[in-house]
Short mmCIF file of C-alpha atoms in Angstrom, two decimals:
data_model
loop_
_atom_site.label_atom_id
_atom_site.label_comp_id
_atom_site.label_asym_id
_atom_site.label_seq_id
_atom_site.Cartn_x
_atom_site.Cartn_y
_atom_site.Cartn_z
CA MET A 1 86.50 123.78 127.12
CA LEU A 2 88.51 123.62 123.82
CA VAL A 3 88.72 120.33 121.54
CA LEU A 4 91.22 119.49 119.59
CA VAL A 5 90.38 117.25 117.28
CA GLY A 6 93.81 115.39 115.38
CA ALA A 7 95.62 116.17 118.80
CA ASN A 8 98.48 113.61 118.18
CA GLY A 9 99.96 115.37 115.08
CA PHE A 10 102.47 118.26 115.27
CA LEU A 11 100.40 121.17 115.65
CA GLY A 12 97.72 119.00 118.31
CA ARG A 13 100.29 118.74 120.63
CA HIS A 14 101.63 121.38 120.56
CA THR A 15 98.76 122.93 121.51
CA CYS A 16 98.30 120.69 124.12
CA GLN A 17 100.84 121.42 125.81
CA LEU A 18 100.49 125.04 125.72
CA LEU A 19 96.54 125.07 126.82
CA ASP A 20 97.74 122.78 129.88
CA ARG A 21 100.34 125.49 130.51
CA LEU A 22 97.69 127.83 130.52
CA GLY A 23 95.41 125.95 133.26
CA GLU A 24 92.66 125.67 129.79
CA PRO A 25 90.36 122.99 130.17
CA VAL A 26 90.98 120.63 127.12
CA ALA A 27 89.68 117.33 125.46
CA ALA A 28 92.36 116.17 123.03
CA ILE A 29 90.64 113.79 120.39
CA ALA A 30 92.55 110.96 117.92
CA THR A 31 92.21 107.92 116.77
CA THR A 32 94.61 106.53 119.20
CA PRO A 33 95.32 108.95 121.47
CA ASP A 34 98.97 109.24 122.16
CA THR A 35 98.34 109.15 126.11
CA ARG A 36 102.39 108.33 127.04
CA PHE A 37 102.68 112.01 125.57
CA ILE A 38 99.72 113.25 127.21
CA GLU A 39 100.78 112.03 130.80
CA ASN A 40 104.20 113.42 130.37
CA PHE A 41 103.52 117.00 128.47
CA ALA A 42 100.20 117.75 129.01
CA PRO A 43 98.90 115.88 132.28
CA SER A 44 95.84 117.80 132.66
CA VAL A 45 94.28 117.18 128.96
CA ARG A 46 91.89 114.77 128.76
CA ALA A 47 92.52 112.46 125.96
CA MET A 48 89.88 110.82 123.74
CA SER A 49 89.80 108.29 121.00
CA THR A 50 87.51 109.33 118.24
CA ALA A 51 85.28 105.59 118.95
CA GLU A 52 84.56 107.21 122.64
CA PHE A 53 84.33 110.82 120.51
CA ASP A 54 81.51 109.36 118.38
CA SER A 55 79.74 108.18 121.33
CA PRO A 56 77.28 109.94 123.60
CA ALA A 57 80.02 111.00 125.76
CA GLY A 58 81.60 113.33 122.78
CA ARG A 59 78.12 115.04 122.25
CA ASP A 60 78.70 116.28 125.45
CA VAL A 61 81.91 117.19 124.94
CA ILE A 62 80.87 119.60 122.00
CA THR A 63 78.02 120.71 123.75
CA ASN A 64 80.18 121.76 127.07
CA ALA A 65 82.72 123.32 123.83
CA LYS A 66 83.86 127.20 123.74
CA ALA A 67 85.56 126.06 120.72
CA LEU A 68 86.59 122.81 118.76
CA VAL A 69 89.94 123.01 116.99
CA TYR A 70 90.08 120.38 113.55
CA PHE A 71 93.84 119.52 112.98
CA ARG A 72 92.96 116.37 111.81
CA TRP A 73 93.97 115.86 107.69
CA HIS A 74 95.21 112.39 106.57
CA SER A 75 97.48 114.16 103.88
CA VAL A 76 100.42 115.83 103.23
CA PRO A 77 101.03 118.31 100.68
CA ALA A 78 101.89 116.16 97.28
CA THR A 79 99.75 113.32 98.76
CA PHE A 80 96.68 113.30 95.79
CA VAL A 81 99.10 115.30 93.46
CA ASP A 82 97.89 112.25 90.60
CA GLU A 83 94.47 111.64 92.44
CA PRO A 84 92.88 114.64 93.82
CA TRP A 85 89.52 113.22 94.10
CA ARG A 86 90.85 111.12 96.72
CA GLU A 87 91.15 114.26 98.84
CA LEU A 88 87.26 114.13 98.96
CA PRO A 89 86.68 110.92 100.67
CA ASP A 90 89.75 111.08 102.74
CA ASN A 91 89.32 114.21 104.26
CA VAL A 92 86.99 116.51 103.16
CA MET A 93 84.16 114.49 103.77
CA PRO A 94 84.76 113.45 107.42
CA ALA A 95 85.56 117.15 108.13
CA MET A 96 81.84 118.20 107.58
CA ARG A 97 80.28 115.13 108.97
CA PHE A 98 82.11 116.35 112.03
CA PHE A 99 81.09 119.41 111.45
CA LEU A 100 77.29 119.05 111.11
CA ARG A 101 77.66 117.46 113.85
CA VAL A 102 79.31 120.17 115.84
CA ALA A 103 76.24 122.39 114.62
CA GLU A 104 73.53 120.40 115.66
CA ALA A 105 75.22 119.69 118.78
CA SER A 106 76.35 123.29 119.91
CA ARG A 107 74.95 126.87 118.51
CA GLN A 108 77.41 128.58 120.67
CA ALA A 109 81.05 126.19 120.01
CA LYS A 110 83.29 128.13 117.87
CA ILE A 111 84.91 125.50 115.25
CA VAL A 112 88.53 126.87 114.20
CA PHE A 113 90.33 124.85 111.15
CA LEU A 114 94.37 124.50 111.58
CA SER A 115 96.40 123.53 108.77
CA SER A 116 100.53 123.28 107.98
CA GLY A 117 100.06 121.91 104.81
CA GLY A 118 100.95 125.16 102.85
CA THR A 119 103.78 126.24 105.27
CA VAL A 120 106.11 123.45 103.14
CA TYR A 121 107.04 125.56 99.77
CA GLY A 122 109.12 127.73 101.77
CA THR A 123 109.29 131.94 100.26
CA GLY A 124 109.34 133.57 97.00
CA THR A 125 107.17 135.44 94.72
CA ALA A 126 106.83 132.83 92.54
CA PRO A 127 103.23 130.54 92.88
CA HIS A 128 103.65 127.42 94.19
CA SER A 129 102.45 123.97 93.46
CA GLU A 130 102.68 120.23 94.72
CA HIS A 131 105.57 120.40 92.18
CA SER A 132 107.64 123.07 94.03
CA ALA A 133 110.94 122.03 96.08
CA ALA A 134 109.44 121.49 99.69
CA ARG A 135 111.43 124.29 101.83
CA PRO A 136 109.82 124.20 105.17
#
């Protein structure tokens, strides 16, 4: 089984659809899962709220997972440009707690961390900053 954490986002939704087409067992985790989307576009996917995933049922999902894909991030580029320290409690610490939980529950499950955040600056040889023009 594959577990997709943050499955309501752009990457998560498309991954749910692909894995459904491939017949891969999937648990899609989101604060409030978009069950309408899953029913219409990825009907074999099991939707779980983060509250349910944080319960003993979530531990069972982790122990049965071969990989957990982490899409969950609450910011986009430039969100915290004036207060970068906010990235720690809002994104980094929840990710670290999740990674530790997986490590405690399963020694064989792989963690895959994906992010599309750096893709918004387009191409070119110059270094890009949070203030660069967005050219996805």
